[in-house]
PDB file of C-alpha atoms in Angstrom:
ATOM      1  CA  MET A 146       0.000   0.000   0.000  1.00  0.00           C
ATOM      2  CA  LYS A 147       2.846   2.344   0.902  1.00  0.00           C
ATOM      3  CA  ASN A 148       4.586   1.528  -2.397  1.00  0.00           C
ATOM      4  CA  PHE A 149       1.397   2.271  -4.272  1.00  0.00           C
ATOM      5  CA  ARG A 150       1.061   5.708  -2.658  1.00  0.00           C
ATOM      6  CA  ARG A 151       4.740   6.428  -3.251  1.00  0.00           C
ATOM      7  CA  ASN A 152       4.316   5.602  -6.964  1.00  0.00           C
ATOM      8  CA  ILE A 153       1.254   7.867  -7.252  1.00  0.00           C
ATOM      9  CA  LEU A 154       3.143  10.791  -5.666  1.00  0.00           C
ATOM     10  CA  LEU A 155       6.138  10.171  -7.938  1.00  0.00           C
ATOM     11  CA  ILE A 156       3.955  10.163 -11.052  1.00  0.00           C
ATOM     12  CA  GLY A 157       2.283  13.415  -9.924  1.00  0.00           C
ATOM     13  CA  LEU A 158       5.624  15.083  -9.284  1.00  0.00           C
ATOM     14  CA  ILE A 159       6.937  14.089 -12.709  1.00  0.00           C
ATOM     15  CA  ALA A 160       3.775  15.423 -14.362  1.00  0.00           C
ATOM     16  CA  PHE A 161       4.058  18.736 -12.458  1.00  0.00           C
ATOM     17  CA  LEU A 162       7.722  19.200 -13.419  1.00  0.00           C
ATOM     18  CA  SER A 163       6.977  18.381 -17.072  1.00  0.00           C
ATOM     19  CA  VAL A 164       4.148  20.915 -17.283  1.00  0.00           C
ATOM     20  CA  ASN A 165       6.230  23.553 -15.507  1.00  0.00           C
ATOM     21  CA  ALA A 166       9.187  22.996 -17.882  1.00  0.00           C
ATOM     22  CA  THR A 167       6.917  23.244 -20.935  1.00  0.00           C
ATOM     23  CA  SER A 168       5.448  26.473 -19.565  1.00  0.00           C
ATOM     24  CA  GLN A 169       8.912  27.891 -18.992  1.00  0.00           C
ATOM     25  CA  ASN A 170       9.997  26.911 -22.514  1.00  0.00           C
ATOM     26  CA  LYS A 171       6.964  28.672 -23.971  1.00  0.00           C
ATOM     27  CA  LYS A 172       7.656  31.776 -21.916  1.00  0.00           C
ATOM     28  CA  SER A 173      11.283  31.648 -22.975  1.00  0.00           C
ATOM     29  CA  SER A 174      10.300  31.206 -26.613  1.00  0.00           C
ATOM     30  CA  VAL A 175       7.931  34.160 -26.535  1.00  0.00           C
ATOM     31  CA  THR A 176      10.596  36.304 -24.887  1.00  0.00           C
ATOM     32  CA  GLU A 177      13.187  35.453 -27.557  1.00  0.00           C
ATOM     33  CA  SER A 178      10.663  36.220 -30.283  1.00  0.00           C
ATOM     34  CA  ASP A 179       9.867  39.555 -28.696  1.00  0.00           C
ATOM     35  CA  VAL A 180      13.575  40.384 -28.550  1.00  0.00           C
ATOM     36  CA  LYS A 181      14.052  39.517 -32.235  1.00  0.00           C
ATOM     37  CA  THR A 182      11.060  41.623 -33.207  1.00  0.00           C
ATOM     38  CA  GLU A 183      12.418  44.526 -31.201  1.00  0.00           C
ATOM     39  CA  LYS A 184      15.800  44.187 -32.873  1.00  0.00           C
ATOM     40  CA  LYS A 185      14.168  44.215 -36.324  1.00  0.00           C
ATOM     41  CA  LYS A 186      12.258  47.339 -35.416  1.00  0.00           C
ATOM     42  CA  LYS A 187      15.465  49.031 -34.354  1.00  0.00           C
ATOM     43  CA  LYS A 188      17.165  48.082 -37.641  1.00  0.00           C
ATOM     44  CA  LYS A 189      14.402  49.634 -39.747  1.00  0.00           C
ATOM     45  CA  LYS A 190      15.726  53.158 -39.488  1.00  0.00           C
ATOM     46  CA  LYS A 191      15.103  55.792 -42.106  1.00  0.00           C
ATOM     47  CA  LYS A 192      17.786  56.074 -44.746  1.00  0.00           C
ATOM     48  CA  LYS A 193      19.988  59.120 -44.348  1.00  0.00           C
ATOM     49  CA  VAL A 194      19.672  61.865 -46.921  1.00  0.00           C
ATOM     50  CA  LYS A 195      22.915  62.267 -48.888  1.00  0.00           C
ATOM     51  CA  LEU A 196      23.870  65.549 -50.498  1.00  0.00           C
ATOM     52  CA  PRO A 197      26.439  66.092 -53.256  1.00  0.00           C
ATOM     53  CA  ASN A 198      29.749  67.706 -52.390  1.00  0.00           C
ATOM     54  CA  ILE A 199      29.431  70.496 -54.946  1.00  0.00           C
ATOM     55  CA  ASP A 200      29.630  74.254 -54.443  1.00  0.00           C
ATOM     56  CA  LEU A 201      27.687  75.949 -57.251  1.00  0.00           C
ATOM     57  CA  SER A 202      28.594  79.516 -56.311  1.00  0.00           C
ATOM     58  CA  HIS A 203      30.948  79.771 -59.324  1.00  0.00           C
ATOM     59  CA  TRP A 204      28.826  77.936 -61.904  1.00  0.00           C
ATOM     60  CA  LYS A 205      25.876  78.731 -64.119  1.00  0.00           C
ATOM     61  CA  VAL A 206      23.790  76.028 -65.811  1.00  0.00           C
ATOM     62  CA  THR A 207      22.369  75.827 -69.323  1.00  0.00           C
ATOM     63  CA  LEU A 208      19.190  73.723 -69.562  1.00  0.00           C
ATOM     64  CA  PRO A 209      17.648  71.882 -72.534  1.00  0.00           C
ATOM     65  CA  VAL A 210      14.538  74.051 -72.407  1.00  0.00           C
ATOM     66  CA  ALA A 211      13.950  77.373 -74.159  1.00  0.00           C
ATOM     67  CA  ASN A 212      12.756  80.712 -72.817  1.00  0.00           C
ATOM     68  CA  GLU A 213      10.190  82.980 -74.519  1.00  0.00           C
ATOM     69  CA  GLU A 214      12.857  84.169 -76.960  1.00  0.00           C
ATOM     70  CA  GLY A 215      13.679  80.603 -77.988  1.00  0.00           C
ATOM     71  CA  LYS A 216      17.085  80.625 -76.281  1.00  0.00           C
ATOM     72  CA  PRO A 217      18.234  78.005 -73.737  1.00  0.00           C
ATOM     73  CA  ILE A 218      17.350  78.901 -70.175  1.00  0.00           C
ATOM     74  CA  GLU A 219      20.359  79.660 -67.990  1.00  0.00           C
ATOM     75  CA  ILE A 220      20.498  79.937 -64.204  1.00  0.00           C
ATOM     76  CA  SER A 221      23.432  81.833 -62.727  1.00  0.00           C
ATOM     77  CA  PRO A 222      24.647  82.467 -59.175  1.00  0.00           C
ATOM     78  CA  PRO A 223      23.186  83.169 -56.716  1.00  0.00           C
ATOM     79  CA  GLU A 224      19.877  81.736 -58.052  1.00  0.00           C
ATOM     80  CA  ILE A 225      21.513  78.421 -58.987  1.00  0.00           C
ATOM     81  CA  LEU A 226      22.230  77.744 -55.305  1.00  0.00           C
ATOM     82  CA  ASP A 227      18.488  77.076 -54.923  1.00  0.00           C
ATOM     83  CA  PHE A 228      18.130  75.072 -58.147  1.00  0.00           C
ATOM     84  CA  ALA A 229      16.294  72.230 -56.375  1.00  0.00           C
ATOM     85  CA  ASN A 230      13.367  74.587 -55.792  1.00  0.00           C
ATOM     86  CA  ILE A 231      13.316  76.172 -59.264  1.00  0.00           C
ATOM     87  CA  GLU A 232      10.461  74.583 -61.219  1.00  0.00           C
ATOM     88  CA  VAL A 233      11.993  74.963 -64.689  1.00  0.00           C
ATOM     89  CA  ALA A 234      15.192  73.243 -63.541  1.00  0.00           C
ATOM     90  CA  LYS A 235      13.629  70.267 -61.744  1.00  0.00           C
ATOM     91  CA  PRO A 236      13.293  67.911 -64.762  1.00  0.00           C
ATOM     92  CA  TYR A 237      16.862  68.569 -65.956  1.00  0.00           C
ATOM     93  CA  MET A 238      18.996  69.218 -62.877  1.00  0.00           C
ATOM     94  CA  TYR A 239      18.027  67.670 -59.569  1.00  0.00           C
ATOM     95  CA  ILE A 240      19.420  66.029 -56.441  1.00  0.00           C
ATOM     96  CA  ASP A 241      19.523  62.246 -56.066  1.00  0.00           C
ATOM     97  CA  SER A 242      19.469  62.132 -52.248  1.00  0.00           C
ATOM     98  CA  THR A 243      19.897  58.346 -52.087  1.00  0.00           C
ATOM     99  CA  ARG A 244      23.276  58.554 -53.830  1.00  0.00           C
ATOM    100  CA  GLY A 245      24.358  62.056 -52.880  1.00  0.00           C
ATOM    101  CA  ALA A 246      24.620  63.383 -56.419  1.00  0.00           C
ATOM    102  CA  ILE A 247      23.327  66.047 -58.778  1.00  0.00           C
ATOM    103  CA  VAL A 248      21.719  64.493 -61.851  1.00  0.00           C
ATOM    104  CA  PHE A 249      22.023  66.268 -65.200  1.00  0.00           C
ATOM    105  CA  HIS A 250      19.286  65.100 -67.575  1.00  0.00           C
ATOM    106  CA  ALA A 251      19.421  65.968 -71.281  1.00  0.00           C
ATOM    107  CA  MET A 252      17.494  65.007 -74.407  1.00  0.00           C
ATOM    108  CA  PRO A 253      17.012  66.452 -77.907  1.00  0.00           C
ATOM    109  CA  THR A 254      14.862  69.594 -77.789  1.00  0.00           C
ATOM    110  CA  ASP A 255      14.550  72.843 -79.737  1.00  0.00           C
ATOM    111  CA  SER A 256      16.687  74.558 -77.077  1.00  0.00           C
ATOM    112  CA  LYS A 257      20.135  74.721 -78.686  1.00  0.00           C
ATOM    113  CA  THR A 258      23.019  77.088 -78.040  1.00  0.00           C
ATOM    114  CA  ARG A 259      24.651  78.930 -80.912  1.00  0.00           C
ATOM    115  CA  ASN A 260      26.797  76.946 -83.380  1.00  0.00           C
ATOM    116  CA  THR A 261      25.522  73.541 -82.262  1.00  0.00           C
ATOM    117  CA  LYS A 262      22.703  71.150 -83.066  1.00  0.00           C
ATOM    118  CA  TYR A 263      22.821  69.390 -79.699  1.00  0.00           C
ATOM    119  CA  THR A 264      21.252  70.216 -76.335  1.00  0.00           C
ATOM    120  CA  ARG A 265      22.692  70.189 -72.853  1.00  0.00           C
ATOM    121  CA  SER A 266      22.171  70.256 -69.123  1.00  0.00           C
ATOM    122  CA  GLU A 267      25.626  71.566 -68.368  1.00  0.00           C
ATOM    123  CA  LEU A 268      27.495  73.794 -65.941  1.00  0.00           C
ATOM    124  CA  ARG A 269      29.702  76.670 -67.088  1.00  0.00           C
ATOM    125  CA  GLU A 270      32.428  77.994 -64.787  1.00  0.00           C
ATOM    126  CA  GLN A 271      32.212  81.623 -63.704  1.00  0.00           C
ATOM    127  CA  MET A 272      35.312  82.820 -61.867  1.00  0.00           C
ATOM    128  CA  VAL A 273      33.310  85.886 -60.860  1.00  0.00           C
ATOM    129  CA  PRO A 274      29.744  84.727 -60.049  1.00  0.00           C
ATOM    130  CA  GLY A 275      27.287  85.959 -62.661  1.00  0.00           C
ATOM    131  CA  ASP A 276      30.035  87.199 -65.014  1.00  0.00           C
ATOM    132  CA  ASN A 277      31.297  85.506 -68.202  1.00  0.00           C
ATOM    133  CA  ASN A 278      34.044  88.036 -68.890  1.00  0.00           C
ATOM    134  CA  THR A 279      36.583  86.912 -66.270  1.00  0.00           C
ATOM    135  CA  ASN A 280      38.347  83.740 -67.380  1.00  0.00           C
ATOM    136  CA  TRP A 281      41.790  82.104 -67.245  1.00  0.00           C
ATOM    137  CA  THR A 282      44.675  81.216 -69.533  1.00  0.00           C
ATOM    138  CA  PHE A 283      46.904  78.155 -69.530  1.00  0.00           C
ATOM    139  CA  ALA A 284      49.706  80.328 -68.163  1.00  0.00           C
ATOM    140  CA  ASP A 285      47.462  81.091 -65.160  1.00  0.00           C
ATOM    141  CA  GLY A 286      47.009  77.363 -64.531  1.00  0.00           C
ATOM    142  CA  ALA A 287      43.781  75.565 -63.666  1.00  0.00           C
ATOM    143  CA  TYR A 288      42.553  72.318 -62.123  1.00  0.00           C
ATOM    144  CA  MET A 289      39.202  70.531 -62.218  1.00  0.00           C
ATOM    145  CA  ARG A 290      38.252  67.292 -60.496  1.00  0.00           C
ATOM    146  CA  GLY A 291      34.949  65.467 -60.700  1.00  0.00           C
ATOM    147  CA  LYS A 292      33.557  62.248 -59.249  1.00  0.00           C
ATOM    148  CA  LEU A 293      30.699  61.105 -61.451  1.00  0.00           C
ATOM    149  CA  ALA A 294      28.853  58.236 -63.121  1.00  0.00           C
ATOM    150  CA  MET A 295      26.591  57.661 -66.075  1.00  0.00           C
ATOM    151  CA  ASP A 296      23.126  57.153 -64.608  1.00  0.00           C
ATOM    152  CA  ALA A 297      21.257  56.142 -67.768  1.00  0.00           C
ATOM    153  CA  SER A 298      21.649  56.315 -71.531  1.00  0.00           C
ATOM    154  CA  THR A 299      19.548  55.235 -74.485  1.00  0.00           C
ATOM    155  CA  ARG A 300      20.861  53.270 -77.452  1.00  0.00           C
ATOM    156  CA  GLY A 301      20.899  54.203 -81.113  1.00  0.00           C
ATOM    157  CA  SER A 302      19.598  52.138 -84.023  1.00  0.00           C
ATOM    158  CA  ASP A 303      22.996  50.406 -84.128  1.00  0.00           C
ATOM    159  CA  GLY A 304      22.394  49.078 -80.604  1.00  0.00           C
ATOM    160  CA  LYS A 305      25.207  51.179 -79.126  1.00  0.00           C
ATOM    161  CA  TYR A 306      24.765  53.656 -76.292  1.00  0.00           C
ATOM    162  CA  HIS A 307      24.450  57.311 -77.222  1.00  0.00           C
ATOM    163  CA  ARG A 308      27.459  59.338 -76.152  1.00  0.00           C
ATOM    164  CA  THR A 309      27.623  62.564 -74.194  1.00  0.00           C
ATOM    165  CA  ILE A 310      30.276  65.126 -73.282  1.00  0.00           C
ATOM    166  CA  ILE A 311      30.818  65.151 -69.522  1.00  0.00           C
ATOM    167  CA  MET A 312      33.652  67.714 -69.213  1.00  0.00           C
ATOM    168  CA  GLN A 313      35.104  70.496 -71.362  1.00  0.00           C
ATOM    169  CA  ILE A 314      37.604  73.308 -71.496  1.00  0.00           C
ATOM    170  CA  HIS A 315      36.124  75.950 -73.760  1.00  0.00           C
ATOM    171  CA  GLY A 316      38.086  78.749 -75.359  1.00  0.00           C
ATOM    172  CA  ARG A 317      36.971  82.375 -75.345  1.00  0.00           C
ATOM    173  CA  LEU A 318      38.051  85.488 -77.222  1.00  0.00           C
ATOM    174  CA  THR A 319      38.754  88.620 -75.262  1.00  0.00           C
ATOM    175  CA  ASN A 320      36.807  91.656 -76.425  1.00  0.00           C
ATOM    176  CA  GLU A 321      39.980  92.961 -78.081  1.00  0.00           C
ATOM    177  CA  GLN A 322      40.550  89.671 -79.932  1.00  0.00           C
ATOM    178  CA  ARG A 323      36.905  89.590 -80.994  1.00  0.00           C
ATOM    179  CA  ASP A 324      37.118  93.086 -82.463  1.00  0.00           C
ATOM    180  CA  LEU A 325      40.504  92.365 -84.079  1.00  0.00           C
ATOM    181  CA  ILE A 326      39.081  89.562 -86.248  1.00  0.00           C
ATOM    182  CA  GLY A 327      35.675  91.176 -86.706  1.00  0.00           C
ATOM    183  CA  GLU A 328      33.594  88.557 -84.884  1.00  0.00           C
ATOM    184  CA  ASP A 329      30.200  89.346 -83.359  1.00  0.00           C
ATOM    185  CA  ASP A 330      30.695  87.198 -80.266  1.00  0.00           C
ATOM    186  CA  ASN A 331      33.468  85.946 -77.978  1.00  0.00           C
ATOM    187  CA  ASN A 332      33.145  82.288 -78.875  1.00  0.00           C
ATOM    188  CA  ALA A 333      36.295  80.237 -79.509  1.00  0.00           C
ATOM    189  CA  PRO A 334      36.667  76.472 -79.995  1.00  0.00           C
ATOM    190  CA  PRO A 335      36.821  73.993 -77.077  1.00  0.00           C
ATOM    191  CA  ILE A 336      40.398  72.820 -76.553  1.00  0.00           C
ATOM    192  CA  LEU A 337      39.149  69.806 -74.573  1.00  0.00           C
ATOM    193  CA  LYS A 338      36.109  67.563 -74.831  1.00  0.00           C
ATOM    194  CA  ILE A 339      35.803  64.498 -72.590  1.00  0.00           C
ATOM    195  CA  TYR A 340      33.146  62.013 -73.663  1.00  0.00           C
ATOM    196  CA  TRP A 341      31.374  59.102 -72.034  1.00  0.00           C
ATOM    197  CA  ASP A 342      31.453  56.962 -75.166  1.00  0.00           C
ATOM    198  CA  LYS A 343      29.901  53.487 -75.050  1.00  0.00           C
ATOM    199  CA  GLY A 344      31.101  52.950 -71.489  1.00  0.00           C
ATOM    200  CA  LYS A 345      34.608  54.311 -72.017  1.00  0.00           C
ATOM    201  CA  ILE A 346      36.182  57.735 -71.561  1.00  0.00           C
ATOM    202  CA  ARG A 347      37.249  59.397 -74.807  1.00  0.00           C
ATOM    203  CA  VAL A 348      39.248  62.614 -75.078  1.00  0.00           C
ATOM    204  CA  LYS A 349      39.294  65.036 -78.020  1.00  0.00           C
ATOM    205  CA  THR A 350      41.383  68.182 -78.432  1.00  0.00           C
ATOM    206  CA  LYS A 351      42.148  70.788 -81.107  1.00  0.00           C
ATOM    207  CA  VAL A 352      45.126  71.068 -83.438  1.00  0.00           C
ATOM    208  CA  LEU A 353      46.233  73.938 -85.648  1.00  0.00           C
ATOM    209  CA  LYS A 354      45.741  73.247 -89.339  1.00  0.00           C
ATOM    210  CA  ASN A 355      48.836  75.364 -90.010  1.00  0.00           C
ATOM    211  CA  ILE A 356      51.340  75.112 -87.160  1.00  0.00           C
ATOM    212  CA  ASN A 357      53.142  78.189 -88.476  1.00  0.00           C
ATOM    213  CA  ALA A 358      50.054  80.387 -88.087  1.00  0.00           C
ATOM    214  CA  THR A 359      50.187  83.250 -85.600  1.00  0.00           C
ATOM    215  CA  VAL A 360      47.876  85.978 -84.293  1.00  0.00           C
ATOM    216  CA  PRO A 361      45.485  87.066 -85.681  1.00  0.00           C
ATOM    217  CA  ALA A 362      45.067  83.989 -87.925  1.00  0.00           C
ATOM    218  CA  ILE A 363      44.948  81.500 -85.036  1.00  0.00           C
ATOM    219  CA  LEU A 364      42.105  83.429 -83.389  1.00  0.00           C
ATOM    220  CA  HIS A 365      39.689  82.253 -86.085  1.00  0.00           C
ATOM    221  CA  GLU A 366      37.713  79.115 -85.287  1.00  0.00           C
ATOM    222  CA  ASP A 367      38.387  77.603 -88.705  1.00  0.00           C
ATOM    223  CA  ALA A 368      42.151  77.745 -88.017  1.00  0.00           C
ATOM    224  CA  TRP A 369      41.684  74.757 -85.705  1.00  0.00           C
ATOM    225  CA  GLY A 370      40.726  71.163 -86.470  1.00  0.00           C
ATOM    226  CA  ASP A 371      40.017  68.036 -84.418  1.00  0.00           C
ATOM    227  CA  ASP A 372      42.698  65.548 -83.429  1.00  0.00           C
ATOM    228  CA  ASP A 373      42.194  61.788 -83.789  1.00  0.00           C
ATOM    229  CA  GLY A 374      41.054  61.416 -80.187  1.00  0.00           C
ATOM    230  CA  PHE A 375      42.228  59.171 -77.382  1.00  0.00           C
ATOM    231  CA  ASN A 376      40.446  56.376 -75.479  1.00  0.00           C
ATOM    232  CA  PHE A 377      41.388  55.401 -71.939  1.00  0.00           C
ATOM    233  CA  GLU A 378      41.726  51.636 -71.539  1.00  0.00           C
ATOM    234  CA  GLU A 379      39.513  51.244 -68.458  1.00  0.00           C
ATOM    235  CA  GLU A 380      35.828  50.682 -69.116  1.00  0.00           C
ATOM    236  CA  VAL A 381      33.873  52.690 -66.548  1.00  0.00           C
ATOM    237  CA  GLY A 382      30.416  51.650 -67.769  1.00  0.00           C
ATOM    238  CA  PHE A 383      27.784  52.874 -65.335  1.00  0.00           C
ATOM    239  CA  SER A 384      30.106  52.769 -62.324  1.00  0.00           C
ATOM    240  CA  LYS A 385      31.440  55.741 -60.380  1.00  0.00           C
ATOM    241  CA  PHE A 386      34.758  57.163 -61.580  1.00  0.00           C
ATOM    242  CA  THR A 387      37.027  60.177 -61.066  1.00  0.00           C
ATOM    243  CA  LEU A 388      38.356  62.556 -63.704  1.00  0.00           C
ATOM    244  CA  GLU A 389      41.013  65.203 -63.193  1.00  0.00           C
ATOM    245  CA  VAL A 390      42.102  67.910 -65.619  1.00  0.00           C
ATOM    246  CA  LYS A 391      45.318  69.839 -64.962  1.00  0.00           C
ATOM    247  CA  VAL A 392      46.505  72.667 -67.188  1.00  0.00           C
ATOM    248  CA  SER A 393      49.626  74.799 -67.056  1.00  0.00           C
ATOM    249  CA  ASP A 394      51.617  76.861 -69.524  1.00  0.00           C
ATOM    250  CA  GLY A 395      51.857  74.727 -72.686  1.00  0.00           C
ATOM    251  CA  LYS A 396      50.577  71.554 -71.030  1.00  0.00           C
ATOM    252  CA  MET A 397      47.292  69.709 -70.413  1.00  0.00           C
ATOM    253  CA  VAL A 398      46.907  66.456 -68.448  1.00  0.00           C
ATOM    254  CA  ILE A 399      43.770  64.301 -68.096  1.00  0.00           C
ATOM    255  CA  ILE A 400      43.705  61.609 -65.388  1.00  0.00           C
ATOM    256  CA  LEU A 401      41.210  58.752 -65.000  1.00  0.00           C
ATOM    257  CA  ASN A 402      40.840  57.188 -61.542  1.00  0.00           C
ATOM    258  CA  LYS A 403      44.397  58.235 -60.612  1.00  0.00           C
ATOM    259  CA  ASN A 404      45.546  55.341 -62.773  1.00  0.00           C
ATOM    260  CA  GLU A 405      45.647  56.334 -66.440  1.00  0.00           C
ATOM    261  CA  TYR A 406      47.085  59.588 -67.765  1.00  0.00           C
ATOM    262  CA  LYS A 407      46.927  61.403 -71.085  1.00  0.00           C
ATOM    263  CA  VAL A 408      49.402  64.261 -71.481  1.00  0.00           C
ATOM    264  CA  TYR A 409      49.255  66.946 -74.183  1.00  0.00           C
ATOM    265  CA  GLU A 410      52.425  69.000 -74.434  1.00  0.00           C
ATOM    266  CA  ASN A 411      53.026  70.181 -77.992  1.00  0.00           C
ATOM    267  CA  VAL A 412      53.019  73.155 -80.340  1.00  0.00           C
ATOM    268  CA  HIS A 413      49.212  73.157 -80.527  1.00  0.00           C
ATOM    269  CA  ILE A 414      48.811  73.488 -76.764  1.00  0.00           C
ATOM    270  CA  ARG A 415      51.537  76.135 -76.592  1.00  0.00           C
ATOM    271  CA  LYS A 416      49.849  78.246 -79.250  1.00  0.00           C
ATOM    272  CA  TRP A 417      46.473  77.732 -77.589  1.00  0.00           C
ATOM    273  CA  GLY A 418      47.870  79.860 -74.776  1.00  0.00           C
ATOM    274  CA  VAL A 419      46.619  82.952 -76.603  1.00  0.00           C
ATOM    275  CA  PHE A 420      43.017  82.157 -75.614  1.00  0.00           C
ATOM    276  CA  GLU A 421      41.120  82.639 -72.393  1.00  0.00           C
ATOM    277  CA  ASN A 422      39.276  79.531 -71.130  1.00  0.00           C
ATOM    278  CA  TYR A 423      36.625  78.229 -68.772  1.00  0.00           C
ATOM    279  CA  PHE A 424      35.622  74.775 -67.501  1.00  0.00           C
ATOM    280  CA  LYS A 425      32.336  73.039 -68.260  1.00  0.00           C
ATOM    281  CA  ALA A 426      30.847  69.935 -66.619  1.00  0.00           C
ATOM    282  CA  GLY A 427      27.575  68.026 -66.884  1.00  0.00           C
ATOM    283  CA  ASN A 428      25.679  66.434 -69.768  1.00  0.00           C
ATOM    284  CA  TYR A 429      26.109  67.753 -73.310  1.00  0.00           C
ATOM    285  CA  PHE A 430      24.109  65.091 -75.167  1.00  0.00           C
ATOM    286  CA  GLN A 431      25.424  64.127 -78.617  1.00  0.00           C
ATOM    287  CA  THR A 432      22.404  62.940 -80.593  1.00  0.00           C
ATOM    288  CA  ARG A 433      19.174  64.192 -82.107  1.00  0.00           C
ATOM    289  CA  ASP A 434      17.549  60.721 -82.126  1.00  0.00           C
ATOM    290  CA  LYS A 435      13.873  60.885 -81.256  1.00  0.00           C
ATOM    291  CA  GLY A 436      13.161  59.649 -77.713  1.00  0.00           C
ATOM    292  CA  ALA A 437      16.849  59.568 -76.769  1.00  0.00           C
ATOM    293  CA  PHE A 438      18.148  60.842 -73.419  1.00  0.00           C
ATOM    294  CA  SER A 439      20.937  60.453 -70.922  1.00  0.00           C
ATOM    295  CA  LYS A 440      21.456  61.200 -67.249  1.00  0.00           C
ATOM    296  CA  VAL A 441      24.825  61.932 -65.642  1.00  0.00           C
ATOM    297  CA  ARG A 442      25.369  61.897 -61.872  1.00  0.00           C
ATOM    298  CA  TYR A 443      27.950  64.230 -60.315  1.00  0.00           C
ATOM    299  CA  TYR A 444      28.912  63.395 -56.723  1.00  0.00           C
ATOM    300  CA  GLU A 445      31.789  65.856 -56.433  1.00  0.00           C
ATOM    301  CA  LEU A 446      33.066  68.763 -58.502  1.00  0.00           C
ATOM    302  CA  GLU A 447      35.865  71.151 -57.624  1.00  0.00           C
ATOM    303  CA  VAL A 448      37.885  73.771 -59.464  1.00  0.00           C
ATOM    304  CA  SER A 449      40.984  75.724 -58.458  1.00  0.00           C
ATOM    305  CA  HIS A 450      43.336  78.238 -60.074  1.00  0.00           C
TER     306      HIS A 450
END
């Protein structure tokens, strides 16, 4: 009889411990789940807004949209500093806050600058904000550095991506030079064009057709022709890359990703020293194909003299 009672008590105790352990496991399981849920909630933080590292106080922009006179709309300092809130600029120059870049969006429109058939969403350097008449020479020296990437580009009928000019050094006649050769504007050829061309970086410069020519002959635009061009080996595609342009008296150097260099140091560059110059950066789209467009992202852009 005593053994029977002892067995009953033992069975009851085992049952109680089993139920209690199960209860504790459930409580423990719920607690762990709650902790995991809490951790997930903490991880779901809002993404930080990223802003581009670009000071626009010495740049004006030309947009691929025309004003009432049919000329491309331009926004100069100080108005350009608030470009994100300017309605006419929003489709063509805007901030990508997820990447920390300014996007320059261009497509064929009726808004073309003089002497070209192409349109642009492109910055033009102004050493004195709001003034186009103060520029620099190669003897003065100049440096531009940009960190950028092709955001998007359409393809032509040949299946190849459309190309666009992403950086330039543009020449400019002084008022005295303009009057000397009887021109009606201060426009001179670009000594440097840097293209995004089918995923690679291509460089074009100018050469004198007659290397013995001097002033005033070399001041005429038709005194200069195009060189054969140069392609950097690295394919940048749609990835981020860095371009540097360094100029000094009689010399011009273009650097891709601090790895590849192209140096121009010849009679053409030396004679180019007669011109004033200014930097350009952005998206100068090189096609009139219907429905075509490209977008270029600039993360950083700096200039020094």
